[in-house]
Amino acid sequence: MKELVIVSGKGGTGKTSISAALACLAPQKVLADCDVDAANFHLVSGATIRETHTFTAGFEPHIDEAACSHCGKCTSLCRFGAINSGIITAPLNCEGCGVCAFNCPEHAIAMKEKQAGHWFISHTRFGSLIHAELGLSVENSGKLVSKVRQEAKKMAATEHLPLIITDGPPGIGCPAIAALSGATLALAVVEPSVSGMHDLGRLADLADHFRLPLAICINKSTLHQENTNQMITWCLSKGLPVFGQIPYSDTFRTAAQSGQTVLEMPHSDVKKELTILWQNIASHLRLPSQTSTLDLLLQKLNIFR
Amino acid sequence: MLISIASGKGGTGKTTLALLLAAAHSQVTLLDCDVEEPNCHLFLQPQWQAAGQDITVMVPHIDSDRCTGCGACSAVCLFSAIAISGNSAILFDELCHSCGGCLLACQQAAISEEQKTIGTLTAGTAAAHPGIYLLKGTLKVGTPSAVPLIKQMKQTGLQLAGDILIDCPPGTSCSMVTAVKDSDFCILVTEPTPFGRHDLELALNITRLLRLPTGVVLNKSDGAAGDESIETFCASRQVPILAKIPHSLAFARQYAAGCIPGEFQSIAASIWQQLKAERSAGT
């Protein structure tokens, strides 16, 4: 089973739009949306939720008011300024470390598992989608990302599907690290802007740090042709293959507005470039790049799953 | 006045707006708290003052001579940052939240604390815009949590006088919350697509939770159906739309080239006026 993770260094470069286009082109796959902070993939794929699961991670203190003597020990030990003599005064500051609970002389504080969000299995136009929603201002987005990937792998295994396409989170921090670790291929969707080039550098460092194969897709490549050329030269000097160049197109905007992928639009002007991108990925991952009619038929008949 | 510029998702134009607002002010401090991918400096080209300051967090240091491998530290660590192997404790410092729980639990006094660098803070004045003082935080590649870095940046920034703008990280998780917290006003940047509308709602739930006065700037506005859906949504949540920035390919091209385009200066000026009115209403 191969796992393609689409990342970007920063947000808004077109990860979700490109992931959706790839989902449209790839014949047999499970989809995963690992942007758990601001998941959007369900909006372009017509997702209907089949299963909802609670995600628990981390801990939060529960205080037994009858046992608390308000001695103030917790206040002096809490490094995050979250508790004052047995009263959680700033819940958003609490990191759930349990120092208050473990050191309370009255044993008045218990640490309980915290509900940190939900994850879902949905049906979409392109197959099954695993996605999630992180609770507001909750940490552990990395853990939720790992959970989504784990469930996507489970589904791909049971349904004998050869590929997982993951719409990754932006950035290079905890969620991005969690989405990338152990992936078969990371595809960076980047823009030819000065910030895009800067962010690609940092993303390449991260991929290097985790020894992950990284390929590049330049989105909005006609926005600044000079920067695009410079980016390609830079990628080649670093040994990073450029799998696609997608010209600037307003169709992406209109597609997003109508809840469709850019390939489903009647006058899609980027079809050719997106197909080349997919073929490059498929040949790199040694996957069949085109759906044979037999495959389609089997998929529809749902026999050999 | 402390103004944070956030958005549920990336790419909506936080940095663009922060730069437009900074350039329309005579004297302002800009804090680039998008420490995973700081970009403001690329447009401002500041003269950096001296060497960057290392930002550190405290992590436990285990004295292997004293450690008996009793496991008390590992038992209290709710982040699984300490494991026991044989007769000694092993630290996974990237999981550590610096809570100090292990120190308190160790009966052998085998644990002390040492500093670990998680990023750098640099500061400088923009050559082309001498009124803008930029503080940039850069997270070290491979460091999972940006929160301590953002916290320390804000501590440094808040000691400075005058108006402060914060370019926040995207999303609605802990980094974003740390960046917007304590601001006098939060501007949420969005765009007229279902993505923008969906993520605006998440971001708005955060500013509500934190009780921050909030306004919306609609970027890449095209006057079409997308605009309407954001307007209806903002009206239903009683959030003012401070400005609409039109969709402009010329603007996007200049921005791609690393310039702060002059095109929408009047919009930036009008946002400042509204923020000032908000301040006088608030006091």
Coordinates of C-alpha atoms in Angstrom, one line a residue:
Chain A
M1 CA 0.0 0.0 0.0
K2 CA 1.4 3.4 -1.0
E3 CA 0.7 6.6 0.8
L4 CA 0.9 10.0 -1.0
V5 CA 0.8 13.0 1.3
I6 CA 0.1 16.4 -0.1
V7 CA 1.8 19.2 1.9
S8 CA 2.7 22.8 1.3
G9 CA 4.8 24.5 3.8
K10 CA 2.1 27.1 4.1
G11 CA -1.6 27.3 3.6
G12 CA -3.6 28.5 0.7
T13 CA -1.3 27.2 -2.1
G14 CA -3.9 24.8 -3.4
K15 CA -3.3 21.5 -1.4
T16 CA -7.0 20.7 -1.1
S17 CA -7.8 21.6 -4.8
I18 CA -4.9 19.5 -6.1
S19 CA -5.6 16.6 -3.7
A20 CA -9.2 16.6 -4.9
A21 CA -8.1 16.6 -8.6
L22 CA -5.8 13.7 -7.9
A23 CA -8.6 11.9 -6.1
C24 CA -10.6 12.4 -9.2
L25 CA -7.8 10.8 -11.4
A26 CA -6.6 8.0 -9.2
P27 CA -8.6 4.8 -9.8
Q28 CA -8.5 2.9 -6.5
K29 CA -7.7 4.7 -3.3
V30 CA -8.8 5.8 0.2
L31 CA -8.8 9.5 0.9
A32 CA -7.6 11.1 4.1
D33 CA -7.9 14.7 5.2
C34 CA -5.2 15.4 7.7
D35 CA -5.8 19.2 7.9
V36 CA -7.6 18.5 11.2
D37 CA -7.5 22.2 12.2
A38 CA -9.4 23.4 9.2
A39 CA -10.5 20.4 7.2
N40 CA -12.0 21.3 3.8
F41 CA -11.7 18.1 1.7
H42 CA -15.3 17.1 2.6
L43 CA -16.5 20.4 1.0
V44 CA -15.2 19.5 -2.5
S45 CA -16.0 15.8 -2.5
G46 CA -19.6 15.8 -1.5
A47 CA -19.0 13.8 1.7
T48 CA -21.8 12.2 3.6
I49 CA -20.8 11.0 7.0
R50 CA -21.2 7.3 7.6
E51 CA -19.6 7.0 11.0
T52 CA -18.7 9.4 13.7
H53 CA -16.1 8.6 16.4
T54 CA -15.0 10.5 19.5
F55 CA -11.3 11.3 19.7
T56 CA -9.8 11.5 23.2
A57 CA -6.3 12.6 23.9
G58 CA -4.5 14.3 26.7
F59 CA -5.9 14.9 30.1
E60 CA -7.6 17.5 32.1
P61 CA -7.9 18.0 35.9
H62 CA -11.1 17.3 37.7
I63 CA -11.3 18.8 41.2
D64 CA -13.2 17.3 44.1
E65 CA -14.3 20.5 45.8
A66 CA -15.2 18.8 49.0
A67 CA -11.7 17.4 49.4
C68 CA -9.9 20.6 48.4
S69 CA -8.5 22.7 51.3
H70 CA -7.5 25.6 49.0
C71 CA -4.0 25.3 50.3
G72 CA -2.4 26.8 47.2
K73 CA 0.1 24.1 46.5
C74 CA -1.2 23.6 43.0
T75 CA -1.0 27.4 42.3
S76 CA 2.7 27.4 43.2
L77 CA 3.6 24.3 41.2
C78 CA 1.6 25.1 38.0
R79 CA 4.0 26.5 35.5
F80 CA 1.2 27.6 33.1
G81 CA -0.8 29.8 35.4
A82 CA -3.9 27.8 34.9
I83 CA -5.0 27.0 38.5
N84 CA -5.5 29.0 41.7
S85 CA -5.9 27.2 44.9
G86 CA -8.0 24.4 43.5
I87 CA -9.9 26.5 41.0
I88 CA -9.1 26.3 37.3
T89 CA -8.9 30.0 36.5
A90 CA -7.5 29.8 33.0
P91 CA -8.6 26.5 31.3
L92 CA -7.0 27.5 28.0
N93 CA -3.6 27.7 29.7
C94 CA -3.8 24.2 31.1
E95 CA -1.5 21.8 29.4
G96 CA -2.9 18.7 31.2
C97 CA 0.5 17.8 32.7
G98 CA -1.0 16.7 36.0
V99 CA 1.5 18.4 38.3
C100 CA -1.4 19.8 40.3
A101 CA -3.0 16.3 40.7
F102 CA 0.1 14.4 41.5
N103 CA 1.2 16.9 44.1
C104 CA -2.1 17.8 45.8
P105 CA -1.7 17.0 49.5
E106 CA -5.4 16.3 49.8
H107 CA -5.6 14.1 46.7
A108 CA -8.4 16.3 45.6
I109 CA -7.5 16.4 41.9
A110 CA -7.9 13.6 39.4
M111 CA -6.7 13.7 35.8
K112 CA -9.3 12.5 33.3
E113 CA -9.0 11.8 29.6
K114 CA -10.1 14.8 27.6
Q115 CA -12.4 14.7 24.6
A116 CA -10.3 16.4 21.9
G117 CA -12.5 16.1 18.8
H118 CA -14.1 13.7 16.4
W119 CA -13.1 11.6 13.4
F120 CA -15.4 10.5 10.6
I121 CA -15.7 7.9 7.9
S122 CA -17.5 9.4 5.0
H123 CA -18.7 8.4 1.6
T124 CA -17.7 10.7 -1.3
R125 CA -17.9 10.8 -5.1
F126 CA -14.3 9.5 -5.2
G127 CA -14.4 6.8 -2.6
S128 CA -14.2 6.6 1.2
L129 CA -12.8 9.6 3.1
I130 CA -11.4 9.6 6.6
H131 CA -11.5 13.1 8.1
A132 CA -11.6 14.8 11.5
E133 CA -12.4 17.8 13.5
L134 CA -10.2 18.9 16.3
G135 CA -11.9 20.5 19.3
L136 CA -11.5 24.2 19.6
S137 CA -8.1 25.4 20.8
V138 CA -7.1 21.8 21.6
E139 CA -3.6 20.5 21.4
N140 CA -2.8 17.0 20.1
S141 CA -3.5 17.8 16.5
G142 CA -0.6 15.6 15.7
K143 CA -2.2 12.7 17.5
L144 CA -5.5 13.2 15.6
V145 CA -3.6 13.3 12.3
S146 CA -2.0 10.0 13.2
K147 CA -5.4 8.6 14.1
V148 CA -6.8 9.6 10.7
R149 CA -3.8 8.1 8.9
Q150 CA -4.1 4.9 10.9
E151 CA -7.8 4.5 10.1
A152 CA -7.1 5.2 6.4
K153 CA -4.5 2.5 6.4
K154 CA -6.9 0.1 8.0
M155 CA -9.5 0.8 5.4
A156 CA -7.1 0.5 2.5
A157 CA -6.0 -2.9 3.9
T158 CA -9.4 -4.3 4.3
E159 CA -10.6 -3.1 1.0
H160 CA -7.4 -4.1 -0.8
L161 CA -6.9 -0.6 -2.2
P162 CA -3.3 0.2 -3.3
L163 CA -3.2 3.9 -2.5
I164 CA -4.0 6.4 0.2
I165 CA -4.2 10.1 -0.9
T166 CA -3.8 12.4 2.1
D167 CA -4.5 16.1 2.1
G168 CA -2.0 17.3 4.6
P169 CA -1.9 20.1 7.1
P170 CA 0.1 23.3 6.4
G171 CA 3.3 24.2 8.1
I172 CA 6.2 22.2 9.3
G173 CA 5.2 21.7 13.0
C174 CA 3.6 18.9 14.9
P175 CA 0.6 18.1 12.5
A176 CA 2.8 18.2 9.4
I177 CA 5.4 16.0 11.0
A178 CA 2.6 13.6 12.0
A179 CA 1.2 13.5 8.5
L180 CA 4.5 12.9 6.8
S181 CA 6.3 10.4 9.0
G182 CA 6.6 7.1 7.1
A183 CA 4.8 8.3 4.0
T184 CA 5.7 6.8 0.6
L185 CA 5.9 10.1 -1.1
A186 CA 5.4 13.7 -0.1
L187 CA 4.1 16.1 -2.8
A188 CA 4.6 19.7 -2.0
V189 CA 2.2 22.1 -3.7
V190 CA 4.0 25.5 -3.9
E191 CA 3.4 28.9 -5.4
P192 CA 6.0 30.8 -7.3
S193 CA 6.2 33.7 -4.9
V194 CA 9.0 34.8 -2.7
S195 CA 7.2 33.5 0.3
G196 CA 6.5 30.2 -1.5
M197 CA 10.2 29.7 -2.3
H198 CA 11.1 30.5 1.3
D199 CA 8.6 28.0 2.7
L200 CA 9.6 25.3 0.2
G201 CA 13.2 25.6 1.5
R202 CA 11.9 24.9 5.1
L203 CA 9.7 22.1 3.9
A204 CA 12.6 20.5 2.0
D205 CA 14.7 20.7 5.2
L206 CA 11.9 18.9 7.1
A207 CA 11.6 16.2 4.4
D208 CA 15.4 15.8 4.6
H209 CA 15.3 15.6 8.4
F210 CA 12.8 12.7 8.2
R211 CA 14.4 11.2 5.0
L212 CA 11.2 11.4 3.0
P213 CA 11.1 11.4 -0.7
L214 CA 9.7 14.8 -1.8
A215 CA 8.4 15.8 -5.2
I216 CA 7.1 19.3 -6.2
C217 CA 4.1 20.6 -8.0
I218 CA 4.2 24.3 -8.8
N219 CA 0.7 25.8 -8.6
K220 CA -0.2 29.1 -10.3
S221 CA 3.0 28.7 -12.2
T222 CA 2.2 31.5 -14.6
L223 CA 1.6 34.0 -11.8
H224 CA 5.4 34.8 -11.9
Q225 CA 7.2 32.9 -14.6
E226 CA 10.6 34.1 -13.5
N227 CA 10.1 32.8 -10.0
T228 CA 8.7 29.6 -11.5
N229 CA 11.9 29.1 -13.5
Q230 CA 14.1 29.9 -10.5
M231 CA 12.1 27.4 -8.4
I232 CA 12.6 24.7 -11.0
T233 CA 16.4 25.4 -11.1
W234 CA 16.5 25.3 -7.3
C235 CA 14.6 22.0 -7.2
L236 CA 16.9 20.4 -9.7
S237 CA 19.9 21.5 -7.8
K238 CA 18.5 19.8 -4.7
G239 CA 17.5 16.7 -6.7
L240 CA 13.8 17.3 -6.1
P241 CA 11.7 16.2 -9.1
V242 CA 9.1 18.7 -10.4
F243 CA 6.1 16.5 -11.1
G244 CA 3.7 19.2 -12.3
Q245 CA 3.3 22.9 -13.3
I246 CA -0.3 24.1 -13.0
P247 CA -0.9 27.4 -14.7
Y248 CA -2.9 30.1 -12.8
S249 CA -6.6 29.4 -13.4
D250 CA -9.7 31.0 -12.2
T251 CA -11.4 27.7 -12.6
F252 CA -10.0 26.7 -9.2
R253 CA -12.0 29.4 -7.6
T254 CA -15.2 28.7 -9.4
A255 CA -14.8 25.0 -8.7
A256 CA -14.4 25.6 -5.0
Q257 CA -17.5 27.8 -5.1
S258 CA -19.6 25.1 -6.6
G259 CA -18.2 22.3 -4.4
Q260 CA -16.5 20.4 -7.2
T261 CA -13.0 19.6 -8.2
V262 CA -11.5 21.6 -11.0
L263 CA -11.6 18.6 -13.3
E264 CA -15.3 18.3 -13.0
M265 CA -15.9 21.8 -14.3
P266 CA -17.3 22.0 -17.9
H267 CA -14.4 24.2 -19.2
S268 CA -11.5 23.0 -17.2
D269 CA -8.3 24.6 -18.6
V270 CA -5.9 22.7 -16.4
K271 CA -6.9 19.2 -17.2
K272 CA -3.8 18.4 -19.2
E273 CA -1.4 19.6 -16.6
L274 CA -3.1 17.8 -13.8
T275 CA -3.2 14.6 -15.8
I276 CA 0.6 14.9 -16.3
L277 CA 1.0 15.5 -12.6
W278 CA -0.9 12.3 -11.8
Q279 CA 0.9 10.2 -14.4
N280 CA 4.3 11.3 -12.9
I281 CA 3.1 10.4 -9.4
A282 CA 1.7 7.1 -10.6
S283 CA 4.8 6.1 -12.4
H284 CA 7.0 7.1 -9.4
L285 CA 4.8 5.0 -7.1
R286 CA 4.5 2.2 -9.7
L287 CA 0.8 2.4 -9.8
P288 CA -1.4 1.9 -12.9
S289 CA -2.0 5.5 -14.0
Q290 CA -5.2 4.8 -15.9
T291 CA -8.3 3.1 -14.8
S292 CA -8.9 0.0 -17.0
T293 CA -12.6 -0.6 -17.7
L294 CA -12.2 -3.9 -15.9
D295 CA -11.0 -2.2 -12.7
L296 CA -13.9 0.2 -12.9
L297 CA -16.4 -2.6 -13.4
L298 CA -15.0 -4.6 -10.5
Q299 CA -15.1 -1.5 -8.3
K300 CA -18.7 -0.8 -9.2
L301 CA -19.7 -4.4 -8.7
N302 CA -17.9 -4.4 -5.5
I303 CA -16.9 -8.0 -5.8
F304 CA -13.3 -8.7 -4.9
R305 CA -12.9 -6.3 -2.1
Chain B
M1 CA -3.3 48.7 20.8
L2 CA -2.6 45.0 20.2
I3 CA -4.2 43.8 17.0
S4 CA -4.0 40.2 15.9
I5 CA -4.6 39.1 12.3
A6 CA -5.8 35.5 12.1
S7 CA -7.8 33.2 9.9
G8 CA -9.1 29.7 10.2
K9 CA -6.9 28.6 7.3
G10 CA -3.7 29.6 5.5
G11 CA -3.5 31.5 2.3
T12 CA -6.4 33.8 2.9
G13 CA -4.1 36.9 3.1
K14 CA -3.1 37.3 6.8
T15 CA 0.5 38.4 5.9
T16 CA -0.8 40.6 3.0
L17 CA -3.2 42.4 5.4
A18 CA -0.6 42.7 8.2
L19 CA 1.8 44.3 5.7
L20 CA -0.8 46.6 4.2
L21 CA -1.8 47.7 7.7
A22 CA 1.8 48.2 8.8
A23 CA 2.7 50.2 5.7
A24 CA -0.2 52.5 6.3
H25 CA 0.9 53.4 9.9
S26 CA 3.6 55.9 10.8
Q27 CA 5.1 53.9 13.7
V28 CA 4.2 50.2 14.3
T29 CA 5.6 47.0 15.6
L30 CA 4.9 43.9 13.6
L31 CA 5.2 40.5 15.3
D32 CA 5.5 37.7 12.8
C33 CA 4.1 34.9 14.9
D34 CA 3.6 32.5 12.0
V35 CA 6.8 30.9 13.2
E36 CA 6.6 27.7 11.1
E37 CA 6.7 29.8 8.0
P38 CA 7.5 33.5 8.8
N39 CA 7.2 35.6 5.6
C40 CA 6.9 39.3 6.6
H41 CA 10.7 39.8 6.4
L42 CA 10.7 38.8 2.8
F43 CA 8.7 41.9 2.0
L44 CA 10.3 44.3 4.5
Q45 CA 13.9 43.3 4.0
P46 CA 14.8 44.6 7.4
Q47 CA 18.3 45.4 8.7
W48 CA 18.6 42.8 11.4
Q49 CA 19.8 44.1 14.8
A50 CA 22.8 42.1 16.0
A51 CA 22.5 38.4 16.1
G52 CA 19.2 36.6 16.6
Q53 CA 18.3 35.6 20.1
D54 CA 17.9 31.9 20.8
I55 CA 14.5 31.0 22.3
T56 CA 14.8 28.1 24.7
V57 CA 12.5 25.9 26.8
M58 CA 13.5 24.0 29.9
V59 CA 13.8 20.2 29.5
P60 CA 14.9 17.7 32.1
H61 CA 18.4 16.5 32.3
I62 CA 18.8 13.1 33.8
D63 CA 21.9 12.4 35.9
S64 CA 22.6 8.8 35.0
D65 CA 24.8 8.2 38.0
R66 CA 22.0 9.1 40.4
C67 CA 19.1 7.6 38.4
T68 CA 18.1 4.2 39.7
G69 CA 15.5 3.6 37.0
C70 CA 12.7 3.5 39.6
G71 CA 10.2 4.9 37.1
A72 CA 8.7 7.6 39.3
C73 CA 9.4 10.2 36.6
S74 CA 8.0 8.2 33.8
A75 CA 4.8 7.4 35.8
V76 CA 3.9 11.1 36.3
C77 CA 4.8 12.2 32.8
L78 CA 1.4 12.4 31.0
F79 CA 3.2 13.2 27.7
S80 CA 5.2 10.0 27.6
A81 CA 8.4 12.0 27.3
I82 CA 10.3 9.7 29.7
A83 CA 10.7 6.0 29.4
I84 CA 12.6 3.5 31.5
S85 CA 15.1 1.2 30.0
G86 CA 16.9 -1.1 32.3
N87 CA 18.2 1.0 35.2
S88 CA 17.9 4.4 33.7
A89 CA 15.4 6.9 32.4
I90 CA 15.5 8.0 28.8
L91 CA 14.1 11.4 27.7
F92 CA 12.3 12.1 24.5
D93 CA 12.6 15.8 24.7
E94 CA 10.4 16.7 21.7
L95 CA 7.4 15.3 23.7
C96 CA 8.3 17.3 26.9
H97 CA 6.0 20.2 27.9
S98 CA 8.4 21.6 30.5
C99 CA 5.9 21.1 33.3
G100 CA 8.5 20.1 35.8
G101 CA 6.5 17.1 37.1
C102 CA 9.4 14.7 36.8
L103 CA 11.7 16.9 38.9
L104 CA 9.1 16.8 41.7
A105 CA 8.6 13.1 41.4
C106 CA 12.3 12.0 41.5
Q107 CA 13.3 10.9 44.9
Q108 CA 16.9 10.5 43.9
A109 CA 17.3 14.2 42.9
A110 CA 18.6 12.8 39.6
I111 CA 16.7 15.3 37.5
S112 CA 17.7 18.9 36.9
E113 CA 16.7 21.2 34.0
E114 CA 18.6 22.5 31.1
Q115 CA 17.8 24.8 28.2
K116 CA 16.9 23.5 24.8
T117 CA 16.8 25.8 21.8
I118 CA 13.5 25.7 19.8
G119 CA 13.9 28.7 17.6
T120 CA 15.2 32.2 17.2
L121 CA 13.9 35.7 17.6
T122 CA 15.3 38.4 15.3
A123 CA 14.4 42.0 15.1
G124 CA 15.0 44.9 12.7
T125 CA 13.7 48.0 11.0
A126 CA 12.5 47.8 7.4
A127 CA 14.7 49.7 5.1
A128 CA 12.0 50.9 2.8
H129 CA 9.5 51.4 5.6
P130 CA 11.4 52.8 8.5
G131 CA 8.2 53.1 10.6
I132 CA 7.9 49.4 10.8
Y133 CA 9.8 47.5 13.5
L134 CA 9.7 43.8 12.8
L135 CA 10.0 40.9 15.3
K136 CA 10.4 37.6 13.6
G137 CA 10.2 34.2 15.3
T138 CA 11.6 31.2 13.5
L139 CA 10.8 27.7 14.7
K140 CA 13.7 25.3 14.4
V141 CA 12.9 22.7 11.7
G142 CA 11.9 19.4 13.4
T143 CA 10.5 21.1 16.5
P144 CA 6.9 20.0 17.0
S145 CA 5.4 22.7 19.2
A146 CA 5.5 26.4 18.4
V147 CA 3.6 27.5 21.5
P148 CA 6.5 28.3 23.8
L149 CA 8.2 30.3 21.0
I150 CA 5.1 32.4 20.3
K151 CA 4.6 33.0 24.1
Q152 CA 8.1 34.3 24.5
M153 CA 7.9 36.4 21.3
K154 CA 4.7 38.1 22.6
Q155 CA 6.4 38.7 26.0
T156 CA 9.2 40.6 24.2
G157 CA 6.8 42.4 21.9
L158 CA 4.4 43.6 24.6
Q159 CA 7.2 45.5 26.3
L160 CA 7.3 47.8 23.4
A161 CA 5.2 50.9 23.3
G162 CA 2.7 51.9 20.6
D163 CA 0.5 49.8 18.2
I164 CA 1.4 46.2 17.7
L165 CA 0.2 44.0 14.9
I166 CA 0.5 40.2 15.1
D167 CA 0.6 38.1 12.0
C168 CA -0.8 34.8 13.5
P169 CA -0.3 31.2 12.4
P170 CA -3.2 29.6 10.5
G171 CA -5.7 27.2 12.0
T172 CA -7.5 27.2 15.3
S173 CA -5.3 25.0 17.5
C174 CA -2.9 25.9 20.3
S175 CA -0.5 28.1 18.3
M176 CA -3.2 30.3 16.9
V177 CA -4.9 30.6 20.3
T178 CA -1.5 31.6 21.9
A179 CA -1.0 34.2 19.2
V180 CA -4.4 35.9 19.3
K181 CA -4.8 35.7 23.1
D182 CA -4.8 39.0 25.0
S183 CA -5.2 41.1 21.9
D184 CA -7.4 44.2 22.0
F185 CA -8.9 43.4 18.6
C186 CA -8.7 40.4 16.3
I187 CA -9.1 40.7 12.6
L188 CA -10.1 37.5 10.8
V189 CA -9.2 37.4 7.1
T190 CA -11.3 35.2 4.9
E191 CA -12.1 34.7 1.3
P192 CA -15.4 34.2 -0.5
T193 CA -15.4 30.4 -1.0
P194 CA -17.0 27.6 1.0
F195 CA -13.5 26.9 2.4
G196 CA -13.2 30.4 3.7
R197 CA -16.7 30.5 5.2
H198 CA -16.1 27.1 6.9
D199 CA -12.8 28.1 8.4
L200 CA -14.0 31.6 9.4
E201 CA -16.6 30.0 11.5
L202 CA -14.0 27.9 13.4
A203 CA -11.8 30.9 13.9
L204 CA -14.8 33.0 15.1
N205 CA -15.6 30.3 17.7
I206 CA -12.1 30.8 19.1
T207 CA -12.4 34.6 19.3
R208 CA -15.8 34.2 21.0
L209 CA -14.3 31.8 23.5
L210 CA -11.6 34.3 24.3
R211 CA -14.0 37.2 24.3
L212 CA -12.0 39.1 21.8
P213 CA -13.6 42.0 19.9
T214 CA -13.5 40.7 16.3
G215 CA -14.0 42.0 12.8
V216 CA -13.7 40.4 9.4
V217 CA -11.7 41.4 6.3
L218 CA -13.0 39.7 3.1
N219 CA -10.0 39.3 0.8
K220 CA -10.1 38.4 -2.9
S221 CA -13.7 39.7 -3.0
D222 CA -15.3 39.4 -6.4
G223 CA -18.7 40.8 -5.6
A224 CA -20.4 37.5 -6.5
A225 CA -22.2 34.8 -4.7
G226 CA -19.3 33.9 -2.5
D227 CA -19.3 37.5 -1.0
E228 CA -22.9 37.2 -0.2
S229 CA -22.5 34.0 1.7
I230 CA -19.8 35.5 3.9
E231 CA -21.9 38.7 4.4
T232 CA -24.9 36.7 5.5
F233 CA -22.8 34.6 7.8
C234 CA -21.2 37.7 9.4
A235 CA -24.5 39.3 9.8
S236 CA -25.9 36.2 11.5
R237 CA -23.0 36.2 14.0
Q238 CA -23.1 40.0 14.4
V239 CA -19.5 40.4 13.3
P240 CA -18.6 43.6 11.4
I241 CA -17.0 43.3 8.0
L242 CA -14.2 45.9 8.2
A243 CA -13.2 45.9 4.6
K244 CA -13.4 44.1 1.3
I245 CA -10.2 43.7 -0.6
P246 CA -11.0 43.1 -4.3
H247 CA -9.6 40.1 -6.1
S248 CA -6.7 41.5 -8.2
L249 CA -4.3 39.5 -10.4
A250 CA -2.0 42.5 -10.6
F251 CA -1.9 42.6 -6.8
A252 CA -1.1 38.9 -6.6
R253 CA 1.7 39.2 -9.2
Q254 CA 3.3 42.1 -7.3
Y255 CA 3.0 40.2 -4.0
A256 CA 4.5 37.1 -5.7
A257 CA 7.5 39.3 -6.6
G258 CA 7.9 40.3 -3.0
C259 CA 6.5 43.8 -3.0
I260 CA 3.9 45.3 -0.8
P261 CA 1.6 46.6 -3.5
G262 CA 0.3 50.2 -3.0
E263 CA -3.0 49.3 -4.6
F264 CA -5.2 49.1 -1.5
Q265 CA -3.7 51.7 0.8
S266 CA -6.9 53.5 1.2
I267 CA -8.6 50.3 2.4
A268 CA -5.8 49.9 5.0
A269 CA -6.3 53.5 6.1
S270 CA -10.0 52.9 6.6
I271 CA -9.4 49.8 8.7
W272 CA -7.1 51.8 11.0
Q273 CA -9.8 54.4 11.4
Q274 CA -12.3 51.7 12.4
L275 CA -9.8 50.2 14.8
K276 CA -9.2 53.6 16.4
A277 CA -12.9 54.2 16.7
E278 CA -13.1 50.8 18.4
R279 CA -10.4 51.8 20.8
S280 CA -12.1 55.0 21.8
A281 CA -15.4 53.2 22.2
G282 CA -13.7 50.6 24.3
T283 CA -12.0 53.0 26.8

